[in-house]
Amino acid sequence: MNQSSISDQEPVSMQGAYCPLPLPHHEQIVIGHGSGGKMTHDLVRTVFQGRLNNSFLDGNDGAVLPIQDPDHEIVVSVDAHVVSPLFFPGGDIGRLAISGTVNDIAVMGAIPKHIMAGFILEEGFRIETLIKIIDTMSATAQEAQVLVVAGDTKVVEKGKCDGIYITTSGVGVRKKELLIGGQYVKPGDAIILSGSIGDHGIAVLQARGELGFESQIVSDVAPLNDMIQKALDAGCMEGGNAIHAMRDPTRGGVATTLSEIAQQSHTGILLDEKTIPISESVQSICEMLGFDPLYVANEGKCLFFVDQRKCQNVLGILREDPHGNNAQIIGKVTAENPGMVLLKTILGSTRLLEMLSGELLPRIC
Amino acid sequence: MNQSSISDQEPVSMQGAYCPLPLPHHEQIVIGHGSGGKMTHDLVRTVFQGRLNNSFLDGNDGAVLPIQDPDHEIVVSVDAHVVSPLFFPGGDIGRLAISGTVNDIAVMGAIPKHIMAGFILEEGFRIETLIKIIDTMSATAQEAQVLVVAGDTKVVEKGKCDGIYITTSGVGVRKKELLIGGQYVKPGDAIILSGSIGDHGIAVLQARGELGFESQIVSDVAPLNDMIQKALDAGCMEGGNAIHAMRDPTRGGVATTLSEIAQQSHTGILLDEKTIPISESVQSICEMLGFDPLYVANEGKCLFFVDQRKCQNVLGILREDPHGNNAQIIGKVTAENPGMVLLKTILGSTRLLEMLSGELLPRIC
């Protein structure tokens, strides 16, 4: 990694004019730029946000677009999917491509409606495999009650892709009065996690044959929009919704997602380790591999930031849903330590959780 | 190419049930599946459309989505961009990624508003190059008056991508009374082409160093939404718009695009070769290479299907625009020969133009 020769201070010449845009710390893309952690954030901030600058790029999972309809807004989102291997216990790249984008729209408080999919295929990729993936996309779209309304297919030469990459965009509709986003998180909010952590990351690792043994762990990849809609209904209260923000902790895991929210809302986050749901098998595999499960990717989990007064209602509703029956209150939002995520460990000590730095598991989604 | 072992007749087992979906003629993806021609069509029809079946996937360049607003509809589109090389005379993958999606939305009769972009980056890709591309995207978005409102970045290992692939989706807004699409093309319509053909394809070929000599040909890649909007204004007439359909003839060229329209509208198309604008240099390079320029990709051209009564108005307006000053009426729509495109050649003979079969120039966009 070359971290030296481009500095953060030097102004950059852009199309002839000198603009004081921040500059990245690297000269080349490294695997960590895809981690979803600190390096991804730096890349997005220094390369993308400044240059494509507009108020829609506000750090949430999607963008809210105004439409003429006075009561509704359009919510859009995009996700590129490069998971390896293409098939893993509990899902495949097709289920992932639909679920990932559906969930990004749903955590914005919107009802996902339509999906557009761009396919990049490698010469020699088996049509039979492609059909299997499209069938899973179709079944998952049906499960999520969304339609795939537009698509595009490109083919590249053998060795210029890894079988198939799928980029999905989504469109959803949101009621205008719903103020949901990282910026609305408030001190006092309870943090609910909808279920156990790390299943997706470990399931993919296992499918790569990198564990060296068999486990029973299955990815949690699933569209959560139905569960999220029920939670929003349960969160209804005078003066708005008790759910101030939602986020699906994918790449970078729960720790990175909470760190993003803490920074976005200028609040602190205090977690209670003993309440964080995790399966015994994920726990023990993480211990063996030296992974912190708080940084392992999930694809069927959601974090809710909920007004204390309504958090038991929301928790109760989540636990009735098949995707939420392990839901737990795992911590709270504080006025102290703004921008920081602190973990009260089982041993009683307090640990600072930073964003994932570098890459834990490349091509997990 | 293995064309034998999967047949069109045999029913396919899909998730346990027997469904009579059409089956592709290949077992593996071949480069021709990305051609935009007949093979791409077969793949889309046999693998994608049947399985993701819904009425929005109707063969136009984008999907029209209903919204609550009684006067407007949302139009969406998606395009994956894998052009090689990334930089070519007249543009780069960034300008292409914005223009391609903007044009797909614009030819649906909508005003493009928002773009979402998914980036797949290869480990080792130079950040400096990435910044150059993002800057072009930003400048092109400004030129087209659209905002890039959401993005996603994934990184794959060295050798699993060719530097950078960009998938863009777009959202536009269209007035509801506007009935524009291939299905509205009628016998008697004039066909206007906004300028000379083949420039993009030949410019990319030249950038690959495959010509063996230097030429002055520059890609036409450009966002056409402003010109298209002016044409729509000029096409206003009692009982609707005189422009019944528009299409940008990219992969597969003018011939493939017209063939799609002929099939979609069940009309015939009769072209007059001597009216088709083409630069001398593109013409002579195509002759040398044995290419038919009618099949070479364009990225800044538009085909208009216009009611005879207004076609001179539309033509006049196009010629005032920098992207349309070579506009020509190149043919007409007929009731005879439905589904077929016929070319009256300069020599006076008549030639049937079919969809591009196989691949002419891979990774042209």
XYZ file of C-alpha atoms in Angstrom:
730
model
C 0.000 0.000 0.000
C 1.327 3.365 -0.945
C -0.044 5.887 1.488
C 2.352 8.750 1.046
C 2.561 10.526 -2.239
C -0.866 12.137 -2.406
C -1.524 14.313 0.621
C -4.760 15.495 2.184
C -3.642 19.116 2.179
C -2.695 19.747 -1.418
C -5.404 21.288 -3.571
C -6.396 19.348 -6.666
C -6.555 20.687 -10.184
C -9.954 19.762 -11.595
C -10.799 20.664 -15.160
C -8.411 23.576 -15.116
C -9.609 25.186 -11.873
C -8.056 24.746 -8.438
C -10.593 23.267 -6.034
C -9.826 22.420 -2.418
C -11.250 18.885 -2.595
C -9.985 16.379 -0.051
C -7.602 13.826 -1.508
C -7.445 10.096 -0.860
C -4.537 8.517 1.007
C -3.868 5.912 -1.662
C -2.652 5.951 -5.233
C -4.277 2.641 -6.073
C -7.431 0.788 -5.213
C -6.737 -1.855 -2.586
C -9.091 -4.564 -1.420
C -9.842 -2.564 1.741
C -11.551 0.112 -0.354
C -14.380 -2.381 -0.728
C -14.617 -3.244 2.967
C -17.516 -0.980 3.833
C -15.335 0.320 6.670
C -13.061 3.289 7.154
C -11.235 2.936 3.852
C -14.488 2.788 1.857
C -15.668 5.873 3.700
C -12.467 7.726 2.909
C -12.719 6.769 -0.755
C -16.358 7.827 -0.979
C -15.663 11.093 0.806
C -12.518 12.025 -1.089
C -13.309 10.719 -4.553
C -17.074 10.562 -4.963
C -18.967 12.903 -2.643
C -16.959 16.041 -3.232
C -16.999 15.612 -6.980
C -20.620 14.576 -7.434
C -21.629 17.022 -4.761
C -25.321 17.494 -4.068
C -27.533 17.482 -1.023
C -29.010 14.053 -1.818
C -25.678 12.356 -1.061
C -26.205 12.744 2.681
C -24.804 9.529 4.119
C -28.047 7.568 4.275
C -28.572 4.278 2.425
C -30.575 5.883 -0.356
C -31.688 9.222 -1.736
C -35.086 10.808 -1.246
C -36.339 12.532 -4.383
C -39.110 15.103 -4.518
C -42.050 14.377 -6.778
C -45.042 16.495 -7.733
C -47.343 14.391 -5.517
C -47.717 16.435 -2.323
C -47.939 13.403 0.001
C -45.134 11.161 -1.206
C -41.478 11.107 -2.023
C -39.499 8.692 -4.173
C -36.630 6.853 -2.490
C -33.862 5.328 -4.596
C -30.802 3.230 -3.833
C -28.074 1.292 -5.668
C -25.851 -1.673 -4.769
C -23.253 -3.574 -6.770
C -23.041 -7.285 -5.926
C -19.788 -9.209 -6.404
C -20.138 -11.964 -3.786
C -17.829 -14.972 -4.088
C -18.806 -17.761 -4.328
C -22.062 -17.113 -6.193
C -23.901 -19.777 -4.175
C -23.627 -20.179 -0.411
C -25.694 -21.805 2.345
C -28.928 -19.843 2.580
C -28.728 -17.924 -0.688
C -26.970 -16.834 -3.825
C -25.990 -13.621 -5.623
C -29.537 -13.333 -7.011
C -31.223 -13.375 -3.605
C -28.551 -10.990 -2.355
C -29.020 -8.544 -5.254
C -32.766 -8.234 -4.613
C -32.623 -8.308 -0.797
C -29.760 -5.819 -0.513
C -31.515 -3.138 -2.523
C -34.977 -3.855 -1.079
C -33.523 -3.473 2.420
C -31.718 -0.240 1.578
C -35.015 1.245 0.397
C -36.962 -0.179 3.358
C -34.591 1.223 6.009
C -35.250 4.670 4.520
C -38.863 4.175 5.647
C -40.103 3.606 2.109
C -42.060 0.800 0.509
C -39.817 -0.747 -2.158
C -41.642 -1.055 -5.466
C -39.332 -1.468 -8.427
C -35.876 -2.888 -9.122
C -33.562 -2.273 -12.080
C -30.741 -4.757 -12.620
C -27.504 -4.410 -14.603
C -25.697 -7.693 -15.320
C -22.022 -8.040 -16.187
C -21.365 -11.567 -17.431
C -18.085 -13.321 -18.109
C -17.638 -15.088 -21.422
C -18.021 -18.813 -20.742
C -20.420 -18.369 -17.811
C -22.911 -21.234 -17.840
C -26.413 -20.258 -18.958
C -27.788 -22.907 -16.607
C -26.162 -21.083 -13.683
C -27.468 -17.751 -14.941
C -30.989 -19.169 -15.086
C -30.670 -20.482 -11.530
C -29.670 -16.991 -10.369
C -32.450 -15.257 -12.307
C -34.957 -17.723 -10.833
C -33.770 -16.851 -7.335
C -34.028 -13.146 -8.162
C -37.541 -13.712 -9.405
C -38.559 -15.705 -6.308
C -36.979 -13.160 -3.948
C -38.645 -10.277 -5.811
C -41.960 -12.053 -5.355
C -41.242 -12.606 -1.649
C -40.455 -8.887 -1.297
C -43.402 -7.849 -3.483
C -41.238 -5.837 -5.860
C -40.987 -5.936 -9.646
C -37.786 -6.026 -11.674
C -38.784 -3.416 -14.248
C -35.623 -2.762 -16.247
C -32.412 -4.595 -16.998
C -29.222 -4.450 -19.005
C -26.679 -7.131 -19.889
C -23.049 -6.752 -20.864
C -20.539 -9.495 -21.578
C -16.792 -9.214 -20.978
C -13.985 -11.544 -22.053
C -12.986 -14.564 -19.999
C -10.843 -13.416 -17.075
C -12.318 -9.893 -16.906
C -15.091 -10.745 -14.422
C -15.735 -13.536 -11.935
C -18.727 -15.206 -13.567
C -21.387 -12.607 -12.873
C -21.719 -9.232 -11.168
C -25.180 -7.778 -10.577
C -25.843 -4.117 -9.821
C -29.379 -3.440 -8.625
C -31.104 -0.110 -8.139
C -34.389 0.290 -6.371
C -37.249 2.736 -6.304
C -39.618 3.058 -3.374
C -42.330 5.382 -2.184
C -42.362 7.104 1.175
C -44.952 9.206 2.942
C -43.655 12.721 3.211
C -44.282 13.210 6.921
C -41.953 10.322 7.762
C -38.696 11.822 9.031
C -36.384 8.837 9.073
C -32.623 8.878 8.720
C -29.387 8.860 10.666
C -29.715 12.613 11.250
C -32.907 12.121 13.326
C -31.332 9.806 15.939
C -31.624 11.381 19.411
C -30.028 10.816 22.830
C -32.294 8.472 24.767
C -33.239 6.359 21.747
C -33.140 2.630 22.293
C -31.202 0.556 19.779
C -32.920 -2.634 18.686
C -31.148 -5.293 16.629
C -33.533 -7.631 14.816
C -31.522 -10.832 15.314
C -28.214 -12.652 15.625
C -25.082 -11.263 14.006
C -22.444 -12.614 11.650
C -24.410 -15.414 9.946
C -24.001 -14.125 6.397
C -20.264 -13.483 6.604
C -19.488 -16.852 8.156
C -21.803 -18.715 5.748
C -19.978 -17.206 2.760
C -16.595 -17.970 4.319
C -17.703 -21.551 4.782
C -18.857 -21.758 1.156
C -15.355 -20.696 0.113
C -14.010 -23.778 1.871
C -11.855 -21.539 4.033
C -13.089 -22.878 7.352
C -11.444 -26.266 6.874
C -14.513 -27.955 8.358
C -18.274 -28.068 7.888
C -20.644 -25.934 9.936
C -24.418 -25.588 9.967
C -24.363 -21.817 9.572
C -26.746 -20.410 6.986
C -26.746 -16.866 5.606
C -29.547 -14.645 6.857
C -29.950 -12.975 3.435
C -33.607 -11.939 3.129
C -35.800 -9.015 2.148
C -36.874 -7.310 5.376
C -39.377 -4.806 3.996
C -42.431 -6.588 5.378
C -40.964 -6.769 8.898
C -39.792 -3.157 8.689
C -43.236 -1.967 7.599
C -44.820 -3.709 10.597
C -42.245 -2.096 12.893
C -43.045 1.337 11.426
C -46.744 0.722 12.032
C -45.956 -0.246 15.641
C -43.837 2.887 15.997
C -46.628 5.285 15.071
C -47.071 7.990 17.701
C -48.332 11.496 17.998
C -45.955 13.940 16.373
C -44.353 11.388 14.071
C -42.877 7.917 14.192
C -40.976 6.562 17.187
C -38.480 4.946 14.828
C -35.971 7.685 14.063
C -33.601 5.654 11.916
C -33.049 2.149 10.577
C -30.001 0.627 8.949
C -29.060 -2.848 7.748
C -25.597 -3.729 9.083
C -24.048 -5.340 5.990
C -20.354 -4.875 5.026
C -18.442 -3.688 8.076
C -21.022 -5.252 10.407
C -22.971 -3.803 13.331
C -19.962 -1.884 14.686
C -19.296 0.023 11.446
C -22.985 0.804 10.891
C -23.372 2.154 14.437
C -20.212 4.198 14.025
C -21.675 5.782 10.874
C -24.892 6.637 12.734
C -22.983 8.086 15.703
C -21.053 10.362 13.364
C -24.079 11.310 11.290
C -26.237 12.177 14.323
C -23.423 13.625 16.500
C -24.525 11.386 19.353
C -22.797 8.680 21.343
C -23.804 5.031 21.279
C -23.473 2.714 24.265
C -23.875 -1.014 23.657
C -24.330 -3.784 26.178
C -22.359 -6.766 24.848
C -24.304 -9.383 26.791
C -27.554 -8.428 25.015
C -26.175 -8.746 21.477
C -27.712 -11.840 19.868
C -25.222 -14.249 18.319
C -25.440 -17.961 17.628
C -23.051 -20.264 19.462
C -21.617 -21.570 16.208
C -20.887 -18.098 14.786
C -19.386 -17.103 18.140
C -17.056 -20.064 18.288
C -15.975 -19.827 14.646
C -15.247 -16.114 15.126
C -13.168 -16.922 18.204
C -11.247 -19.567 16.284
C -10.552 -17.223 13.370
C -9.859 -14.178 15.501
C -12.817 -12.263 14.003
C -14.895 -9.829 16.010
C -18.502 -10.757 15.062
C -19.483 -7.111 15.459
C -17.587 -6.484 12.213
C -18.918 -9.486 10.274
C -21.509 -8.800 7.540
C -25.239 -9.478 7.891
C -27.740 -9.476 5.038
C -31.022 -10.038 6.854
C -30.722 -7.900 9.966
C -31.834 -4.403 10.825
C -30.881 -1.871 13.484
C -33.701 0.342 14.772
C -33.233 3.615 16.662
C -36.451 3.992 18.621
C -37.951 6.501 21.033
C -37.859 4.856 24.490
C -41.626 5.220 24.912
C -42.359 2.933 22.005
C -39.409 0.571 22.011
C -41.244 -2.302 23.720
C -44.053 -2.094 21.131
C -41.571 -2.224 18.274
C -39.592 -5.040 19.929
C -42.767 -7.061 20.440
C -43.793 -6.723 16.805
C -40.324 -7.626 15.551
C -40.291 -10.795 17.644
C -43.506 -11.949 15.992
C -41.811 -11.824 12.571
C -39.802 -14.838 11.331
C -36.872 -12.504 10.525
C -37.025 -10.824 13.920
C -37.743 -13.453 16.538
C -34.310 -12.987 18.107
C -34.672 -9.202 18.299
C -33.002 -7.527 21.290
C -32.483 -4.071 22.696
C -28.688 -3.909 22.481
C -27.964 -0.396 23.681
C -28.915 3.242 23.700
C -28.052 6.581 22.206
C -26.321 9.066 24.518
C -25.567 12.765 24.512
C -22.088 11.960 25.839
C -19.224 10.859 23.592
C -20.713 12.197 20.366
C -19.503 10.327 17.284
C -18.303 7.366 19.350
C -19.575 3.822 19.833
C -18.729 2.295 23.220
C -19.241 -1.345 24.156
C -19.773 -2.404 27.746
C -18.192 -5.838 27.558
C -19.357 -8.973 29.338
C -16.301 -8.603 31.602
C -17.459 -5.124 32.655
C -14.836 -3.095 30.798
C -15.654 -0.477 28.160
C -14.297 -0.764 24.621
C -14.335 1.796 21.815
C -15.692 0.371 18.555
C -14.256 2.133 15.543
C -15.194 1.667 11.909
C -13.742 -1.393 10.299
C -10.263 -0.487 9.060
C -8.962 -2.427 6.069
C -10.860 -5.492 4.909
C -12.097 -8.399 6.991
C -13.750 -10.527 4.309
C -13.556 -9.290 0.731
C -16.453 -9.906 -1.688
C -18.927 -10.792 1.015
C -21.808 -9.126 -0.867
C -20.068 -22.337 -29.220
C -22.282 -25.181 -28.155
C -25.665 -24.676 -29.685
C -27.139 -28.123 -29.406
C -27.761 -29.594 -26.021
C -30.446 -27.257 -24.679
C -33.439 -27.107 -26.987
C -36.179 -24.546 -27.384
C -38.909 -27.138 -27.068
C -38.079 -28.840 -23.802
C -39.850 -27.474 -20.728
C -37.615 -26.251 -17.912
C -37.865 -27.332 -14.307
C -37.996 -24.163 -12.224
C -38.076 -24.464 -8.454
C -39.698 -27.849 -8.643
C -42.513 -26.907 -11.022
C -42.568 -27.457 -14.780
C -42.936 -24.165 -16.624
C -42.936 -23.824 -20.407
C -40.343 -21.015 -20.495
C -38.373 -20.591 -23.706
C -34.826 -21.874 -23.444
C -31.646 -20.276 -24.751
C -29.680 -21.856 -27.577
C -26.388 -21.810 -25.695
C -24.993 -23.505 -22.630
C -22.433 -20.800 -21.976
C -22.233 -17.045 -22.250
C -20.340 -16.053 -25.374
C -19.140 -12.593 -26.318
C -22.047 -12.244 -28.770
C -24.503 -12.260 -25.853
C -23.257 -8.743 -25.156
C -23.585 -7.522 -28.741
C -26.914 -5.775 -28.400
C -28.018 -7.760 -31.434
C -29.904 -10.964 -32.007
C -28.014 -13.017 -29.422
C -28.557 -10.417 -26.689
C -32.238 -10.386 -27.588
C -32.457 -14.154 -27.386
C -30.714 -14.153 -24.016
C -32.968 -11.427 -22.637
C -36.086 -13.136 -23.953
C -35.210 -16.657 -22.855
C -33.420 -15.994 -19.586
C -34.581 -12.657 -18.205
C -37.992 -11.579 -19.472
C -39.874 -14.816 -18.902
C -38.489 -15.240 -15.422
C -38.806 -11.674 -14.204
C -42.074 -11.359 -16.062
C -44.089 -8.174 -15.617
C -45.749 -5.685 -17.887
C -43.040 -3.048 -17.339
C -40.485 -5.141 -19.262
C -42.040 -4.199 -22.588
C -39.065 -3.778 -24.886
C -38.600 -0.041 -24.512
C -35.384 1.511 -23.183
C -36.801 2.115 -19.721
C -39.807 1.425 -17.540
C -42.631 3.834 -16.802
C -43.773 3.661 -13.205
C -47.056 4.992 -11.888
C -46.915 7.527 -9.076
C -49.666 9.107 -7.002
C -49.277 12.405 -8.847
C -52.079 12.421 -11.417
C -50.106 14.349 -14.078
C -46.752 12.587 -14.067
C -45.103 9.225 -14.312
C -41.646 8.128 -13.234
C -39.388 6.676 -15.915
C -36.416 4.505 -14.938
C -33.605 2.840 -16.843
C -30.368 0.941 -16.189
C -27.136 0.397 -18.149
C -23.930 -1.430 -17.297
C -20.796 0.130 -18.798
C -17.727 -1.994 -19.548
C -16.144 -0.054 -22.418
C -12.525 -0.845 -23.279
C -10.369 1.181 -23.273
C -11.659 3.459 -20.513
C -10.534 6.582 -22.383
C -11.094 7.160 -26.096
C -11.185 10.174 -28.443
C -14.199 12.239 -27.418
C -14.936 10.674 -24.055
C -14.386 8.084 -21.377
C -16.392 5.529 -19.395
C -17.616 8.292 -17.057
C -19.131 10.398 -19.840
C -20.578 7.223 -21.341
C -22.126 6.084 -18.040
C -23.992 9.377 -17.585
C -24.902 9.949 -21.250
C -26.095 6.384 -21.854
C -28.593 6.443 -19.014
C -29.658 10.058 -19.576
C -30.393 9.226 -23.223
C -32.346 6.084 -22.342
C -34.594 8.161 -20.081
C -34.872 11.012 -22.585
C -35.925 8.767 -25.493
C -38.820 7.603 -23.313
C -40.036 11.221 -23.488
C -39.060 11.947 -19.895
C -36.887 14.617 -18.345
C -33.946 12.822 -16.699
C -33.475 13.992 -13.125
C -31.418 11.620 -11.030
C -28.685 9.055 -11.536
C -27.545 6.224 -9.266
C -24.136 4.694 -9.939
C -22.678 1.339 -8.860
C -18.903 1.019 -9.249
C -16.970 -2.229 -9.474
C -13.264 -1.511 -9.093
C -10.282 -3.771 -9.637
C -7.667 -3.999 -6.936
C -4.685 -1.928 -8.109
C -6.776 0.516 -10.157
C -5.188 3.955 -9.955
C -7.058 6.441 -7.795
C -5.872 9.218 -10.103
C -7.655 7.494 -13.004
C -10.768 6.986 -10.877
C -10.802 10.693 -10.036
C -10.473 11.588 -13.722
C -13.501 9.404 -14.488
C -15.570 10.781 -11.602
C -14.731 14.310 -12.751
C -16.003 13.498 -16.239
C -19.157 11.993 -14.736
C -19.656 15.133 -12.710
C -19.112 17.425 -15.706
C -21.402 15.345 -17.929
C -24.087 15.251 -15.214
C -23.883 19.039 -15.069
C -24.127 19.281 -18.855
C -27.221 17.037 -18.752
C -28.662 18.824 -15.717
C -28.980 15.631 -13.694
C -27.763 14.788 -10.202
C -25.925 11.643 -9.163
C -27.907 10.957 -5.989
C -26.756 7.531 -4.841
C -23.714 5.346 -5.307
C -22.097 2.112 -4.254
C -18.536 0.860 -4.548
C -17.240 -2.687 -4.559
C -13.663 -3.855 -5.014
C -12.670 -7.195 -6.550
C -9.257 -8.861 -6.688
C -6.757 -8.098 -9.430
C -7.750 -9.973 -12.575
C -11.475 -10.142 -11.727
C -12.433 -6.898 -13.499
C -10.870 -4.696 -16.160
C -10.093 -1.596 -14.099
C -13.578 -0.246 -13.578
C -17.155 -1.128 -14.532
C -19.911 1.425 -13.900
C -23.614 0.568 -13.809
C -25.871 3.606 -13.852
C -29.608 3.792 -13.276
C -31.665 6.843 -13.986
C -34.936 8.343 -12.851
C -36.911 10.806 -14.929
C -40.311 12.417 -14.911
C -42.755 12.285 -17.801
C -46.070 13.981 -18.402
C -48.774 11.363 -18.411
C -50.449 12.388 -21.650
C -47.231 11.703 -23.568
C -47.673 8.382 -25.368
C -44.170 7.634 -26.570
C -42.688 4.211 -27.236
C -41.981 1.672 -29.955
C -45.590 0.455 -29.775
C -46.903 3.861 -30.958
C -44.979 3.900 -34.252
C -47.422 4.071 -37.190
C -47.258 3.496 -40.955
C -46.570 6.841 -42.597
C -44.244 8.070 -39.847
C -41.040 9.693 -41.066
C -37.795 8.425 -39.558
C -35.315 11.129 -38.623
C -31.739 10.357 -37.613
C -30.074 13.159 -35.659
C -26.622 12.860 -37.246
C -23.846 10.752 -38.736
C -23.464 7.110 -37.804
C -20.631 4.947 -36.503
C -18.438 7.597 -34.875
C -18.455 6.062 -31.391
C -17.657 2.524 -32.485
C -14.809 3.557 -34.749
C -13.379 5.986 -32.159
C -13.221 3.195 -29.556
C -11.689 0.808 -32.081
C -9.060 3.420 -32.850
C -8.320 3.898 -29.135
C -7.649 0.162 -28.914
C -4.887 0.602 -31.470
C -6.640 -1.908 -33.721
C -6.815 0.340 -36.762
C -3.078 0.278 -37.336
C -3.131 3.986 -38.239
C -4.333 7.272 -36.785
C -7.679 8.800 -37.702
C -9.431 11.991 -36.651
C -12.651 10.250 -35.647
C -14.077 11.305 -32.296
C -16.835 9.535 -30.369
C -20.210 11.273 -30.427
C -20.900 10.320 -26.780
C -23.120 13.058 -25.326
C -26.268 13.583 -23.292
C -29.058 14.354 -25.775
C -31.850 15.254 -23.355
C -31.804 18.959 -24.146
C -32.045 18.367 -27.908
C -34.741 15.734 -27.398
C -36.793 18.080 -25.234
C -36.661 20.751 -27.936
C -37.747 18.188 -30.524
C -40.685 17.173 -28.318
C -41.706 20.809 -28.008
C -41.525 21.149 -31.797
C -43.601 17.977 -32.162
C -46.523 19.276 -30.125
C -49.779 18.954 -32.022
C -53.465 18.608 -31.374
C -54.291 15.163 -30.051
C -50.794 14.435 -28.740
C -47.193 14.650 -29.845
C -46.102 14.073 -33.433
C -43.077 12.153 -32.152
C -44.347 8.605 -31.613
C -41.075 7.009 -30.567
C -37.404 7.805 -30.067
C -34.469 5.472 -29.633
C -30.706 5.922 -29.337
C -28.986 3.463 -31.676
C -26.125 2.250 -29.460
C -24.879 -1.382 -29.469
C -26.036 -3.063 -32.652
C -26.264 0.293 -34.438
C -29.073 1.900 -36.430
C -30.003 -1.358 -38.179
C -30.564 -3.329 -34.964
C -32.502 -0.496 -33.318
C -34.800 -0.125 -36.321
C -35.299 -3.867 -36.414
C -36.403 -3.780 -32.757
C -38.887 -1.000 -33.517
C -40.256 -2.798 -36.582
C -40.897 -5.886 -34.488
C -42.321 -3.963 -31.532
C -44.720 -1.923 -33.683
C -45.529 -4.655 -36.259
C -44.751 -2.220 -39.043
C -42.239 -2.250 -41.860
C -39.364 0.209 -42.176
C -38.021 1.416 -45.515
C -34.692 3.265 -45.486
C -33.107 5.297 -48.226
C -29.356 4.618 -48.041
C -28.290 7.807 -49.795
C -29.898 9.961 -47.071
C -28.121 8.274 -44.154
C -25.525 10.689 -42.766
C -22.037 9.259 -42.381
C -18.652 10.943 -42.315
C -16.211 10.144 -45.085
C -13.620 8.876 -42.629
C -16.027 6.477 -40.878
C -17.251 5.309 -44.284
C -13.782 4.556 -45.573
C -12.598 2.854 -42.354
C -15.740 0.693 -42.354
C -15.082 -0.270 -45.980
C -11.505 -1.160 -45.136
C -12.508 -3.286 -42.154
C -15.530 -4.831 -43.824
C -17.941 -3.317 -41.278
C -21.423 -2.191 -42.186
C -21.698 1.238 -40.484
C -25.417 0.599 -39.966
C -24.370 -1.910 -37.288
C -21.682 0.229 -35.620
C -22.538 1.764 -32.220
C -23.426 5.412 -31.670
C -23.618 7.127 -28.284
C -24.851 10.595 -29.209
C -27.459 9.954 -31.864
C -31.215 9.589 -31.764
C -33.810 8.109 -34.115
C -37.187 9.876 -34.181
C -40.430 8.388 -35.538
C -42.498 11.412 -36.446
C -45.951 12.073 -37.879
C -45.396 13.300 -41.472
C -47.264 16.544 -40.786
C -44.699 17.694 -38.234
C -41.511 16.088 -39.457
C -40.138 19.244 -41.095
C -40.675 21.210 -37.845
C -38.841 18.564 -35.831
C -36.053 18.309 -38.424
C -35.593 22.078 -38.401
C -35.291 22.219 -34.620
C -32.835 19.315 -34.535
C -30.584 21.009 -37.081
C -30.328 24.048 -34.826
C -28.873 21.918 -32.035
C -25.123 21.208 -31.933
C -25.867 17.467 -31.547
C -28.340 17.466 -34.430
C -26.997 19.694 -37.173
C -26.534 16.721 -39.507
C -30.067 15.449 -38.928
C -31.737 13.758 -41.917
C -34.973 12.050 -42.801
C -33.639 8.585 -43.583
C -36.796 6.641 -44.295
C -40.377 5.930 -43.424
C -42.603 3.458 -41.656
C -44.774 1.250 -43.865
C -47.773 -1.002 -43.407
C -46.096 -3.513 -45.741
C -43.440 -5.967 -44.574
C -44.308 -5.773 -40.865
C -41.345 -6.575 -38.605
C -38.831 -6.004 -41.419
C -36.305 -3.265 -42.164
C -35.559 -2.775 -45.867
C -32.783 -0.591 -47.235
C -33.029 0.943 -50.693
C -29.327 0.993 -51.537
C -27.496 3.684 -53.474
C -27.289 1.204 -56.361
C -31.059 0.909 -56.412
C -31.379 -2.604 -55.029
C -33.288 -3.459 -51.833
C -31.546 -5.145 -48.915
C -33.073 -6.717 -45.805
C -31.439 -5.439 -42.594
C -31.636 -7.995 -39.816
C -30.599 -7.601 -36.225
C -26.884 -7.839 -35.613
C -26.061 -11.520 -35.226
C -23.024 -12.361 -33.126
C -20.727 -9.557 -31.990
C -19.186 -6.841 -34.148
C -17.183 -4.921 -31.555
C -17.242 -6.246 -28.003
C -17.124 -3.843 -25.044
C -18.024 -0.801 -27.083
C -20.053 0.687 -24.204
